[in-house]
XYZ file of C-alpha atoms in Angstrom:
755
model
C -27.474 -41.440 27.226
C -25.153 -44.107 28.609
C -21.377 -43.756 28.471
C -20.984 -46.485 25.872
C -23.651 -44.932 23.676
C -21.990 -41.519 23.990
C -18.587 -42.723 22.837
C -20.092 -44.747 19.994
C -21.909 -41.649 18.835
C -19.124 -39.159 19.508
C -16.116 -41.095 18.256
C -17.541 -43.295 15.567
C -15.190 -44.371 12.726
C -14.955 -41.897 9.858
C -16.409 -42.677 6.464
C -12.867 -42.782 5.051
C -11.917 -45.557 7.497
C -15.003 -47.520 6.527
C -14.129 -47.178 2.841
C -10.553 -48.302 3.514
C -11.871 -51.341 5.391
C -13.885 -52.235 2.326
C -10.750 -51.862 0.192
C -8.922 -54.376 2.387
C -11.863 -56.749 2.190
C -12.015 -56.374 -1.621
C -8.472 -55.972 -2.974
C -9.772 -56.221 -6.524
C -11.003 -52.730 -7.344
C -13.222 -54.113 -10.062
C -15.190 -56.052 -7.489
C -18.786 -54.799 -7.126
C -18.289 -54.475 -3.355
C -15.070 -52.447 -3.686
C -15.411 -48.679 -3.069
C -14.811 -46.300 -5.959
C -12.440 -43.361 -6.080
C -15.448 -41.083 -6.438
C -16.703 -42.169 -3.023
C -13.416 -41.040 -1.505
C -13.395 -37.749 -3.415
C -16.953 -36.945 -2.347
C -16.243 -37.399 1.353
C -15.849 -34.224 3.433
C -12.878 -35.630 5.391
C -10.933 -36.762 2.338
C -8.544 -33.804 1.991
C -7.870 -33.682 5.720
C -7.033 -37.391 5.817
C -4.555 -36.890 2.976
C -2.854 -34.003 4.735
C -2.428 -35.923 7.999
C -0.709 -38.643 5.961
C -3.118 -41.510 6.463
C -0.752 -44.214 5.188
C -3.485 -46.656 4.266
C -5.254 -43.978 2.260
C -2.035 -42.812 0.570
C -1.219 -46.395 -0.364
C -4.643 -46.756 -1.956
C -4.312 -43.471 -3.868
C -0.879 -44.435 -5.201
C -2.234 -47.516 -7.018
C -1.634 -47.195 -10.741
C -5.245 -47.231 -11.878
C -6.295 -44.840 -9.105
C -3.550 -42.347 -10.008
C -4.722 -42.367 -13.616
C -8.206 -41.322 -12.508
C -6.758 -38.679 -10.136
C -4.842 -37.042 -12.975
C -7.904 -37.132 -15.234
C -9.987 -35.397 -12.600
C -7.263 -32.885 -11.689
C -6.745 -31.787 -15.318
C -10.416 -31.306 -16.074
C -10.801 -28.149 -18.180
C -14.333 -26.871 -17.604
C -16.158 -24.615 -20.078
C -14.899 -21.057 -19.965
C -18.361 -19.815 -19.011
C -18.334 -21.910 -15.832
C -18.425 -19.639 -12.812
C -16.564 -20.289 -9.590
C -19.793 -19.613 -7.732
C -21.374 -23.007 -7.137
C -24.761 -21.527 -6.245
C -25.994 -21.432 -9.844
C -24.292 -24.594 -11.093
C -26.154 -27.771 -12.017
C -25.622 -30.665 -9.648
C -23.479 -32.557 -12.181
C -21.111 -29.604 -12.561
C -20.966 -29.115 -8.803
C -19.991 -32.742 -8.311
C -17.377 -32.614 -11.071
C -15.921 -29.405 -9.661
C -15.682 -30.910 -6.177
C -13.908 -34.007 -7.452
C -11.522 -31.914 -9.537
C -10.515 -29.788 -6.556
C -10.074 -32.850 -4.328
C -7.970 -34.719 -6.906
C -5.698 -31.713 -7.500
C -5.191 -31.305 -3.757
C -4.155 -34.950 -3.444
C -1.403 -34.523 -6.043
C -0.417 -31.124 -4.652
C -0.011 -32.642 -1.176
C 3.478 -33.838 -2.267
C 2.971 -37.423 -1.136
C 5.969 -39.376 -2.384
C 4.099 -42.627 -3.247
C 1.582 -40.740 -5.386
C 4.257 -38.740 -7.217
C 6.368 -41.841 -7.836
C 3.334 -43.660 -9.201
C 2.885 -40.858 -11.735
C 6.482 -41.045 -12.943
C 6.268 -44.818 -13.217
C 3.572 -44.463 -15.885
C 4.883 -42.814 -19.032
C 1.416 -42.102 -20.396
C 0.594 -40.051 -17.304
C 3.800 -38.019 -17.589
C 3.038 -37.386 -21.248
C -0.550 -36.412 -20.419
C 0.607 -33.839 -17.870
C 3.406 -32.271 -19.889
C 1.327 -32.211 -23.096
C -1.701 -30.661 -21.425
C -1.113 -27.106 -22.671
C -0.165 -28.139 -26.181
C -3.239 -30.375 -26.431
C -5.575 -27.522 -25.580
C -3.789 -25.315 -28.125
C -4.093 -27.887 -30.916
C -7.766 -28.449 -30.140
C -8.294 -24.676 -29.869
C -9.934 -25.134 -26.485
C -9.774 -22.053 -24.236
C -8.199 -22.673 -20.858
C -10.302 -22.152 -17.772
C -8.421 -20.431 -14.907
C -9.362 -23.340 -12.636
C -7.634 -25.823 -14.930
C -4.514 -23.651 -15.060
C -4.385 -23.343 -11.258
C -4.672 -27.107 -10.838
C -2.096 -27.716 -13.556
C 0.382 -25.345 -11.881
C -0.162 -27.072 -8.505
C 0.600 -30.436 -10.070
C 3.789 -29.136 -11.705
C 4.998 -27.546 -8.476
C 4.368 -30.751 -6.548
C 6.266 -32.839 -9.101
C 9.158 -30.368 -9.042
C 9.317 -30.318 -5.245
C 9.234 -34.076 -4.741
C 11.073 -35.312 -7.841
C 13.066 -32.355 -9.058
C 15.388 -34.122 -11.472
C 12.711 -36.364 -12.974
C 10.494 -33.346 -13.582
C 13.279 -31.498 -15.378
C 13.986 -34.534 -17.550
C 10.313 -34.669 -18.503
C 10.429 -30.981 -19.402
C 13.458 -31.599 -21.627
C 11.838 -34.583 -23.292
C 8.709 -32.631 -24.243
C 10.344 -29.977 -26.379
C 7.279 -27.787 -26.857
C 6.365 -27.786 -23.149
C 8.277 -24.672 -22.091
C 7.237 -22.718 -25.176
C 3.579 -23.534 -24.496
C 4.062 -22.645 -20.839
C 5.490 -19.205 -21.641
C 2.683 -18.679 -24.144
C 0.244 -18.949 -21.219
C 2.316 -16.785 -18.898
C -0.610 -14.413 -18.445
C -1.668 -16.862 -15.740
C 0.330 -15.882 -12.653
C 0.554 -19.474 -11.396
C 2.506 -20.535 -14.491
C 4.785 -17.495 -14.238
C 5.657 -18.442 -10.659
C 6.451 -21.989 -11.700
C 9.020 -20.770 -14.257
C 10.982 -19.103 -11.463
C 10.676 -22.173 -9.231
C 12.491 -24.224 -11.860
C 15.716 -22.476 -10.801
C 15.466 -23.625 -7.217
C 17.939 -26.249 -6.153
C 17.173 -29.960 -6.114
C 15.324 -31.476 -3.186
C 18.253 -33.242 -1.531
C 21.526 -31.851 -0.293
C 24.704 -33.886 0.067
C 23.568 -34.761 3.598
C 20.148 -35.947 2.464
C 18.316 -33.102 4.213
C 15.556 -31.188 2.481
C 17.085 -27.876 1.357
C 14.805 -27.105 -1.545
C 15.659 -23.716 -3.004
C 18.684 -22.927 -0.809
C 21.625 -23.920 -2.972
C 22.569 -23.156 -6.564
C 20.350 -24.633 -9.276
C 21.671 -27.851 -10.762
C 22.727 -28.251 -14.361
C 19.386 -29.708 -15.468
C 17.504 -26.617 -14.322
C 19.778 -24.289 -16.242
C 19.890 -26.555 -19.282
C 16.110 -26.580 -19.652
C 15.899 -22.797 -19.620
C 18.993 -22.221 -21.749
C 18.042 -24.713 -24.459
C 14.598 -23.168 -24.798
C 15.938 -19.575 -24.657
C 13.543 -18.597 -21.902
C 14.460 -14.887 -21.933
C 13.819 -14.741 -25.665
C 10.439 -16.415 -25.203
C 9.498 -13.896 -22.520
C 10.511 -10.972 -24.736
C 8.395 -12.442 -27.551
C 5.313 -11.857 -25.400
C 5.711 -8.159 -26.186
C 3.850 -7.755 -29.459
C 2.779 -4.361 -30.858
C -0.839 -3.514 -30.277
C -1.342 -3.046 -34.010
C -0.935 -6.807 -34.570
C -4.107 -7.521 -32.632
C -6.209 -5.819 -35.359
C -8.537 -4.384 -32.752
C -10.408 -2.238 -35.264
C -12.222 -5.296 -36.576
C -13.254 -6.468 -33.092
C -16.259 -5.600 -31.004
C -15.845 -3.430 -27.915
C -16.101 -6.416 -25.581
C -13.565 -8.411 -27.610
C -11.164 -5.462 -27.640
C -11.340 -5.137 -23.867
C -10.665 -8.857 -23.383
C -7.719 -8.872 -25.804
C -6.172 -5.757 -24.300
C -6.561 -7.089 -20.769
C -5.022 -10.448 -21.667
C -2.143 -8.684 -23.414
C -1.435 -6.492 -20.387
C -1.515 -9.463 -18.012
C 0.803 -11.411 -20.297
C 3.391 -8.610 -20.486
C 3.163 -7.902 -16.765
C 3.765 -11.539 -15.801
C 6.535 -11.844 -18.409
C 8.328 -8.918 -16.759
C 7.819 -10.446 -13.319
C 9.236 -13.771 -14.484
C 12.231 -12.109 -16.100
C 13.010 -10.144 -12.932
C 12.576 -13.228 -10.746
C 15.054 -15.191 -12.864
C 17.471 -12.258 -12.864
C 17.412 -12.022 -9.065
C 18.254 -15.735 -8.948
C 21.103 -15.281 -11.435
C 22.561 -12.446 -9.348
C 22.988 -14.915 -6.473
C 25.111 -17.360 -8.461
C 28.429 -15.437 -8.296
C 28.219 -15.534 -4.491
C 28.079 -19.321 -4.825
C 31.076 -19.347 -7.188
C 28.857 -20.260 -10.125
C 29.101 -18.705 -13.550
C 25.914 -17.209 -14.947
C 24.922 -18.669 -18.350
C 24.885 -15.945 -20.998
C 21.418 -16.889 -22.234
C 19.989 -16.390 -18.748
C 21.852 -13.121 -18.169
C 19.433 -10.353 -19.051
C 22.271 -7.816 -18.957
C 24.192 -9.748 -21.610
C 21.106 -10.407 -23.760
C 19.742 -6.873 -23.419
C 19.945 -5.918 -27.156
C 17.533 -8.651 -28.211
C 15.484 -9.042 -25.003
C 15.180 -5.592 -23.460
C 15.505 -3.976 -26.883
C 12.464 -5.833 -28.169
C 10.387 -4.878 -25.155
C 11.290 -1.203 -25.448
C 10.758 -1.131 -29.209
C 7.293 -2.612 -28.775
C 6.405 0.047 -26.232
C 7.822 2.878 -28.321
C 5.905 1.664 -31.382
C 2.693 1.565 -29.362
C 3.366 5.152 -28.290
C 4.012 6.262 -31.863
C 0.808 4.568 -33.014
C -1.165 6.427 -30.350
C -2.486 9.823 -31.377
C -2.075 11.399 -27.948
C 0.618 9.474 -26.063
C 0.828 12.189 -23.389
C -2.823 11.569 -22.461
C -3.318 7.813 -22.730
C -1.055 5.450 -20.744
C 1.117 3.176 -22.888
C 1.063 -0.033 -20.843
C 3.694 -1.924 -22.845
C 6.153 0.962 -22.638
C 5.486 1.555 -18.946
C 6.173 -2.097 -18.108
C 9.372 -2.190 -20.168
C 10.634 1.060 -18.643
C 9.915 -0.082 -15.110
C 11.758 -3.330 -15.775
C 14.801 -1.397 -17.027
C 14.722 0.898 -14.000
C 14.741 -2.065 -11.624
C 17.577 -3.733 -13.527
C 19.662 -0.575 -13.353
C 18.948 0.390 -9.754
C 18.722 -2.963 -7.956
C 21.185 -3.271 -5.108
C 21.442 -6.994 -5.818
C 23.692 -6.105 -8.758
C 26.039 -4.014 -6.630
C 28.846 -5.413 -4.536
C 32.267 -4.475 -3.197
C 33.606 -7.881 -4.294
C 35.636 -8.176 -7.481
C 34.130 -11.378 -8.848
C 36.596 -11.406 -11.739
C 39.335 -12.252 -9.225
C 37.399 -15.269 -7.918
C 37.448 -18.558 -9.874
C 33.937 -19.469 -11.004
C 32.446 -22.913 -11.476
C 31.165 -23.342 -15.017
C 27.717 -24.816 -14.455
C 27.741 -26.490 -17.867
C 30.521 -28.815 -16.695
C 28.622 -30.048 -13.685
C 26.821 -33.353 -13.535
C 23.719 -34.169 -11.535
C 24.087 -37.432 -9.679
C 21.299 -39.974 -9.333
C 21.076 -39.344 -5.591
C 20.107 -35.713 -6.184
C 23.473 -34.469 -4.960
C 25.382 -31.721 -6.694
C 28.898 -32.500 -7.915
C 31.365 -29.965 -9.200
C 33.626 -30.319 -12.230
C 36.419 -31.978 -10.234
C 34.159 -34.680 -8.827
C 33.996 -33.314 -5.288
C 31.068 -32.117 -3.261
C 29.529 -28.806 -4.196
C 30.746 -25.760 -2.313
C 28.714 -24.511 0.624
C 28.085 -20.792 0.959
C 30.370 -20.524 3.994
C 33.200 -22.220 2.092
C 32.679 -19.850 -0.808
C 32.818 -16.784 1.403
C 35.913 -18.071 3.170
C 37.703 -18.313 -0.166
C 36.637 -14.741 -0.969
C 38.180 -13.333 2.206
C 41.772 -13.110 0.859
C 40.459 -11.151 -2.113
C 38.537 -8.766 0.132
C 41.534 -8.279 2.425
C 43.762 -7.514 -0.553
C 41.273 -4.901 -1.764
C 41.152 -3.283 1.679
C 44.965 -3.065 1.868
C 45.172 -1.584 -1.605
C 42.562 1.046 -0.727
C 44.390 1.974 2.469
C 47.642 2.537 0.572
C 46.006 4.907 -1.878
C 44.664 8.005 -0.119
C 43.171 9.400 -3.307
C 41.324 6.253 -4.356
C 38.297 4.716 -2.801
C 36.788 1.781 -4.728
C 33.146 2.269 -5.628
C 30.652 -0.546 -5.765
C 31.140 -2.983 -8.600
C 28.485 -4.625 -10.702
C 27.880 -8.309 -10.081
C 26.771 -8.632 -13.709
C 28.146 -6.085 -16.153
C 25.384 -3.738 -17.338
C 27.323 -2.257 -20.269
C 25.167 -3.867 -22.967
C 21.994 -2.902 -21.150
C 23.118 0.719 -20.943
C 24.005 0.739 -24.638
C 20.560 -0.631 -25.439
C 18.975 2.148 -23.414
C 21.167 4.881 -24.886
C 20.032 3.987 -28.396
C 16.436 4.627 -27.377
C 16.884 7.625 -25.090
C 16.236 10.234 -27.852
C 12.780 8.791 -28.567
C 12.017 8.535 -24.865
C 13.056 12.157 -24.392
C 10.657 13.212 -27.142
C 7.831 11.418 -25.358
C 8.766 13.040 -22.060
C 8.784 16.522 -23.579
C 5.719 15.993 -25.777
C 3.194 17.283 -23.280
C 5.509 20.108 -22.219
C 5.994 21.351 -25.782
C 2.299 21.080 -26.581
C 1.290 22.457 -23.234
C 0.329 25.934 -24.392
C -1.840 24.706 -27.275
C -3.313 21.913 -25.211
C -4.446 24.298 -22.509
C -6.312 26.341 -25.136
C -8.086 23.506 -26.899
C -8.643 21.428 -23.785
C -6.872 18.301 -25.060
C -4.928 17.709 -21.851
C -6.465 17.504 -18.405
C -5.183 20.380 -16.312
C -4.590 19.999 -12.594
C -4.828 23.013 -10.324
C -3.106 22.945 -6.951
C -4.364 24.646 -3.791
C -2.009 27.537 -4.525
C -3.462 28.186 -7.975
C -0.631 26.599 -9.997
C -1.776 24.814 -13.143
C -0.023 21.785 -14.578
C -0.875 19.020 -16.972
C -0.791 15.434 -15.768
C 2.609 13.882 -16.148
C 0.999 10.466 -16.536
C 2.203 6.988 -15.616
C 4.204 6.422 -18.818
C 6.223 9.637 -18.597
C 6.699 9.007 -14.900
C 8.323 5.674 -15.804
C 10.628 7.548 -18.209
C 11.660 9.840 -15.355
C 12.355 6.821 -13.138
C 14.561 5.262 -15.814
C 16.563 8.458 -16.384
C 17.032 8.827 -12.614
C 18.160 5.210 -12.257
C 20.725 5.629 -15.036
C 22.072 8.811 -13.445
C 22.285 6.957 -10.155
C 24.072 3.741 -11.138
C 25.037 4.131 -14.788
C 28.603 4.289 -16.065
C 30.342 7.604 -16.747
C 29.657 7.146 -20.481
C 25.944 6.794 -19.813
C 25.859 9.779 -17.458
C 27.760 11.879 -19.998
C 25.282 10.972 -22.743
C 22.397 11.940 -20.484
C 24.057 15.268 -19.749
C 24.488 15.995 -23.457
C 20.752 15.466 -23.936
C 20.039 17.891 -21.078
C 18.284 15.285 -18.965
C 19.696 16.367 -15.545
C 18.437 19.919 -16.159
C 15.046 18.585 -17.245
C 14.721 16.397 -14.140
C 15.445 19.337 -11.838
C 12.786 21.404 -13.615
C 10.253 18.593 -13.290
C 11.074 18.283 -9.611
C 10.104 21.928 -9.077
C 7.083 21.888 -11.397
C 5.444 18.753 -9.992
C 5.968 19.453 -6.315
C 3.146 17.169 -5.161
C 4.092 14.140 -7.246
C 5.716 12.081 -4.497
C 6.851 9.269 -6.830
C 8.632 11.723 -9.126
C 10.135 13.587 -6.184
C 11.448 10.408 -4.602
C 12.851 9.059 -7.873
C 14.900 12.163 -8.684
C 15.908 12.819 -5.083
C 17.256 9.270 -4.714
C 19.740 9.910 -7.502
C 20.828 13.154 -5.869
C 21.183 11.536 -2.433
C 23.274 8.737 -3.936
C 25.568 11.222 -5.669
C 26.253 13.530 -2.719
C 25.943 11.137 0.212
C 29.069 11.246 2.356
C 30.753 7.866 2.523
C 30.280 5.897 5.723
C 31.723 7.083 8.997
C 34.605 9.007 7.468
C 33.360 12.248 5.906
C 36.955 13.087 5.031
C 37.520 10.017 2.873
C 38.670 10.461 -0.697
C 35.372 9.266 -2.114
C 33.347 11.679 0.019
C 35.450 14.712 -0.855
C 36.118 13.993 -4.500
C 34.351 15.795 -7.319
C 33.492 12.647 -9.205
C 31.866 12.842 -12.592
C 28.364 12.174 -11.326
C 28.536 15.119 -8.907
C 30.035 17.363 -11.547
C 27.151 16.611 -13.914
C 24.532 17.557 -11.333
C 26.383 20.755 -10.394
C 26.790 21.722 -14.052
C 23.028 21.275 -14.405
C 22.591 24.165 -11.955
C 21.705 22.119 -8.889
C 22.797 24.777 -6.372
C 20.825 27.479 -8.176
C 17.731 25.268 -8.327
C 17.963 24.592 -4.592
C 18.139 28.329 -3.867
C 15.243 29.012 -6.249
C 13.083 26.302 -4.689
C 13.814 27.533 -1.172
C 12.950 31.123 -2.064
C 9.705 29.986 -3.702
C 8.682 28.284 -0.469
C 9.662 31.336 1.593
C 7.453 33.577 -0.550
C 4.563 31.171 -0.141
C 4.968 31.210 3.646
C 5.178 35.026 3.665
C 1.971 35.226 1.664
C 0.160 33.445 4.484
C -0.437 30.216 2.612
C -1.145 27.320 4.926
C 0.721 24.739 2.827
C 4.418 24.787 2.114
C 5.823 23.535 -1.187
C 5.383 19.814 -1.622
C 9.049 19.203 -2.330
C 10.330 20.719 0.920
C 10.937 17.406 2.684
C 13.335 16.282 -0.036
C 14.735 19.786 -0.484
C 15.711 20.135 3.174
C 17.527 16.801 3.178
C 19.257 17.572 -0.124
C 20.271 21.067 0.960
C 21.698 19.647 4.178
C 23.791 17.115 2.225
C 25.013 19.798 -0.156
C 25.779 22.172 2.698
C 27.948 19.644 4.547
C 29.612 18.652 1.298
C 30.360 22.255 0.223
C 31.957 22.930 3.594
C 34.586 20.227 3.145
C 35.274 20.425 -0.613
C 37.915 22.845 -1.864
C 36.348 26.204 -2.791
C 38.431 26.624 -5.942
C 37.080 23.363 -7.341
C 33.522 24.450 -6.668
C 34.041 27.826 -8.331
C 34.843 26.022 -11.583
C 31.249 24.779 -11.613
C 29.295 27.797 -10.290
C 29.530 31.508 -9.666
C 31.059 32.731 -6.424
C 27.920 34.714 -5.591
C 25.773 31.595 -6.004
C 28.062 29.565 -3.757
C 28.134 32.278 -1.073
C 24.338 32.636 -1.210
C 23.885 28.931 -0.711
C 26.348 28.739 2.178
C 24.542 31.619 3.876
C 21.220 29.897 3.312
C 22.628 26.694 4.740
C 23.893 28.289 7.937
C 20.893 30.526 8.568
C 17.954 28.317 7.568
C 18.810 24.821 6.380
C 20.510 23.645 9.580
C 17.538 24.668 11.735
C 15.056 23.230 9.256
C 16.915 19.924 9.220
C 16.897 19.786 13.011
C 13.140 20.286 13.015
C 12.764 17.537 10.409
C 14.726 15.103 12.578
C 12.851 15.951 15.781
C 10.565 13.009 16.635
C 6.924 13.718 17.214
C 6.007 12.546 20.723
C 2.338 11.729 21.058
C 1.408 11.240 24.704
C -1.826 11.362 26.691
C 0.045 13.233 29.439
C -0.996 16.906 29.264
C 1.592 19.626 28.964
C 1.301 22.057 31.856
C 2.868 25.514 31.909
C 5.791 25.903 34.256
C 5.270 28.235 37.214
C 8.857 29.484 37.214
C 9.392 30.291 33.557
C 7.669 30.674 30.250
C 8.894 27.283 29.070
C 6.700 24.179 29.022
C 7.363 21.028 30.953
C 5.722 17.632 30.980
C 3.182 17.091 33.742
C 3.466 13.593 35.209
C 0.629 12.725 37.615
C 2.170 9.302 38.319
C 5.660 10.558 39.165
C 6.984 7.684 37.065
C 10.649 8.655 37.448
C 10.570 7.772 41.148
C 8.498 4.639 40.501
C 10.983 3.336 37.936
C 13.894 4.106 40.220
C 12.145 2.264 43.055
C 11.376 -0.762 40.890
C 14.977 -1.098 39.774
C 16.156 -0.731 43.373
C 13.680 -3.260 44.772
C 11.787 -0.679 46.859
C 8.608 -2.322 48.234
C 6.663 0.932 48.332
C 7.395 1.550 44.654
C 6.285 -1.983 43.820
C 2.992 -1.462 45.666
C 2.422 1.862 43.935
C 3.101 0.415 40.471
C 0.833 -2.593 41.068
C -2.032 -0.318 42.098
C -1.481 1.812 39.006
C -1.935 -1.260 36.828
C -4.819 -2.882 38.641
C -6.885 0.027 39.948
C -8.300 3.329 38.728
C -8.129 5.933 41.440
C -9.894 9.058 40.298
C -7.334 11.378 41.833
C -4.634 9.905 39.611
C -6.358 11.259 36.499
C -6.803 14.871 37.474
C -5.851 17.162 34.646
C -6.876 14.762 31.900
C -10.218 16.439 31.193
C -13.580 14.710 30.900
C -13.104 10.947 30.987
C -16.764 10.047 31.483
C -16.931 8.267 28.152
C -14.584 5.665 29.612
C -17.094 4.795 32.326
C -17.345 5.580 36.005
C -14.788 4.521 38.550
C -17.611 2.954 40.547
C -18.861 0.801 37.684
C -17.135 -2.315 39.040
C -18.587 -3.164 42.438
C -16.016 -5.854 43.126
C -13.047 -3.615 42.435
C -10.392 -3.697 45.117
C -6.963 -2.227 45.650
C -4.486 -5.029 45.625
C -2.417 -5.384 48.749
C 0.984 -6.461 47.545
C 2.485 -6.587 50.995
C 1.837 -10.337 51.127
C 4.042 -10.971 48.100
C 7.684 -11.866 48.377
C 9.534 -10.404 45.396
C 12.605 -12.371 44.658
C 12.877 -15.343 42.382
C 14.880 -18.528 42.404
C 15.113 -21.290 39.798
C 13.369 -23.784 42.082
C 10.388 -21.581 42.969
C 6.878 -22.567 41.881
C 4.163 -20.203 40.783
C 0.441 -20.901 40.949
C -2.972 -19.298 41.417
C -5.936 -21.174 42.757
C -3.982 -24.435 42.724
C -3.029 -24.357 38.993
C 0.659 -24.221 38.215
C 1.783 -21.520 35.753
C 5.545 -21.592 35.919
C 8.476 -21.526 38.266
C 8.071 -18.377 40.346
C 6.027 -19.386 43.411
C 3.095 -21.342 44.884
C -0.059 -20.396 46.689
C 0.312 -19.885 50.395
C -1.437 -22.592 52.401
C -2.647 -19.988 54.894
C -4.829 -18.338 52.278
C -7.720 -20.697 51.876
C -11.444 -20.469 51.158
C -11.937 -16.754 51.451
C -9.159 -15.577 49.161
C -7.864 -18.543 47.205
C -9.857 -17.614 44.120
C -8.857 -13.966 43.997
C -5.438 -13.703 45.572
C -1.939 -14.460 44.400
C 0.448 -15.846 47.003
C 4.118 -16.428 46.414
C 6.262 -18.962 48.226
C 9.969 -18.712 47.485
C 12.684 -21.215 48.229
C 15.906 -19.543 49.361
C 19.400 -20.618 48.364
C 19.808 -22.611 51.589
C 16.646 -24.606 50.798
C 14.293 -22.971 53.333
C 10.832 -22.001 52.149
C 9.367 -18.668 53.232
C 5.702 -17.625 52.969
C 4.480 -14.056 53.257
């Protein structure tokens, strides 16, 4: 094959280029010789050409009539029975599916001309933002493929033309309601959170999508449609589905769709809440309708009530998981325990920008209520510094006061909402415990038997979520909430559960986290007022018999070890850490204060236990496990063990750092060779292969290397440059140029030395 023929065959013009040439020759798309959009969509290189920003192609795709066809293809809603596997599809469906995927990718590629062409045609905007409502009115089930493509289109519009997209959402009043109604599709749930990202242009015209505070349009869309209320409305009691009249297959589909809807609704709510918790740091006031802590009675309350009703309608709630209640409880636990809602900053002392007074300019810049540029995060923090310094000075003046973490968003209403429902939750938590004796007789509850012969019923996922919520409230709740929990006996119950379910790691971690938070010494100063004080949270745990439970749990493990059992109690990891915290804390707190909460004998027993066993156990827990292939050889001089080092690495390292040539040679041979004598004492290594397997193996002679580097040195092997450390020596030619490495170094005075 000649050279010209090779290049014509190898680098021939792509089919896309040929189609574009035909477009230029036939500007009128209705011409019989003009290519069709379908010819572009069917080409294998079409998507790649769009992604590399082929300007001629993008210009063609942004034509008004072409964009109309792209949207039609992208929003194709195939029959629900259509499988994603193209192997069994008819050729017509395969072709339609291919064109749909290609068209959606074009719009999702965020090409500005294509997006602008969409917004320039009102009928296209209406078609996109009425897509969900149209399918609802026509009672057409949505195919997951159509939803994925629809979500990609929305995200692309929002990224490229943020403000125009929000205006379209406001104009189509039923859009957001229809969107939340389909929140069981994860792609739509993610889009709802993306709405709160900042506009696409900063005041400097640089893309900063999602970095700054959301503009007024974003908040207005969600506030006007009461997004949190719409999400809570997705929690409907199971009884409203009338499952008794459905077939088994229909029941499974309805239940699965309901669970996915509630799960994604919770995820969306938490995503929006995390975004709202960032606004105070940007000196922005959080709208009440988007503050889940402020709307807790009607939002969180509805979710919890739905879950509780489902539990009451279930004959055996301690056996079957209550999905709606579990999701609502987990959401509440995250809202209570999230560190994003805890800060040392007093935000009430910092002036906030009311987002409702802000205006979005046409150039996508953000303007505050005084007409100036929006605050940057560094400017905001700089204005907070005087407040923080004042707090630090006030704390230093008061030896008995140490400010605890404050809530970014006040959780008072959320805690009140939870307190109203705690009695019912406590009944559910104790249900299986109270019925335990009867259940074991009639076999209603599955019984788990541990390796030590202990028998327990399953605690179940729903009751585990109740435990997590109680622990979170004890950890971060107000004194009023903690006091209410104490009156219901919840701290005592949690300690009992911790001992009963020793192998339930999630339960152990949940309860232990609350205890660690309560008794953790503050920072680097164990003598600070906060560390030494008997605050209310610590008092509650001590009044629940914490010290006695620790002693009881430790003695139970000691008896198990004395009996010869191979496994210690499953809670010992947490117990050792907790006992160590309590031991340090009891040593520094006044004894008379402790005796008001426990008996003197109990306190003395614990202190003795701490000194004789806990300290050593904690040291063993903190000792790192060193896994090394180096064998441990017995010392000849004593009964102790010492590490056996066949390489004598201590001397090698010392020689390397000191520039010793012998040490360098030794280390190089260690890396590049395998001398059998170096591996004596390692046992049988035959499975790694014989030392003589490589016939060409050689011990590298590093004496011809000059170790010392200068900025002007060149480094190469076999004539190919690899950096700036040296070049191949000219003296080493045919016989060793392929295998050897020669370094030539230029000294400070400019002379070049070869070795």
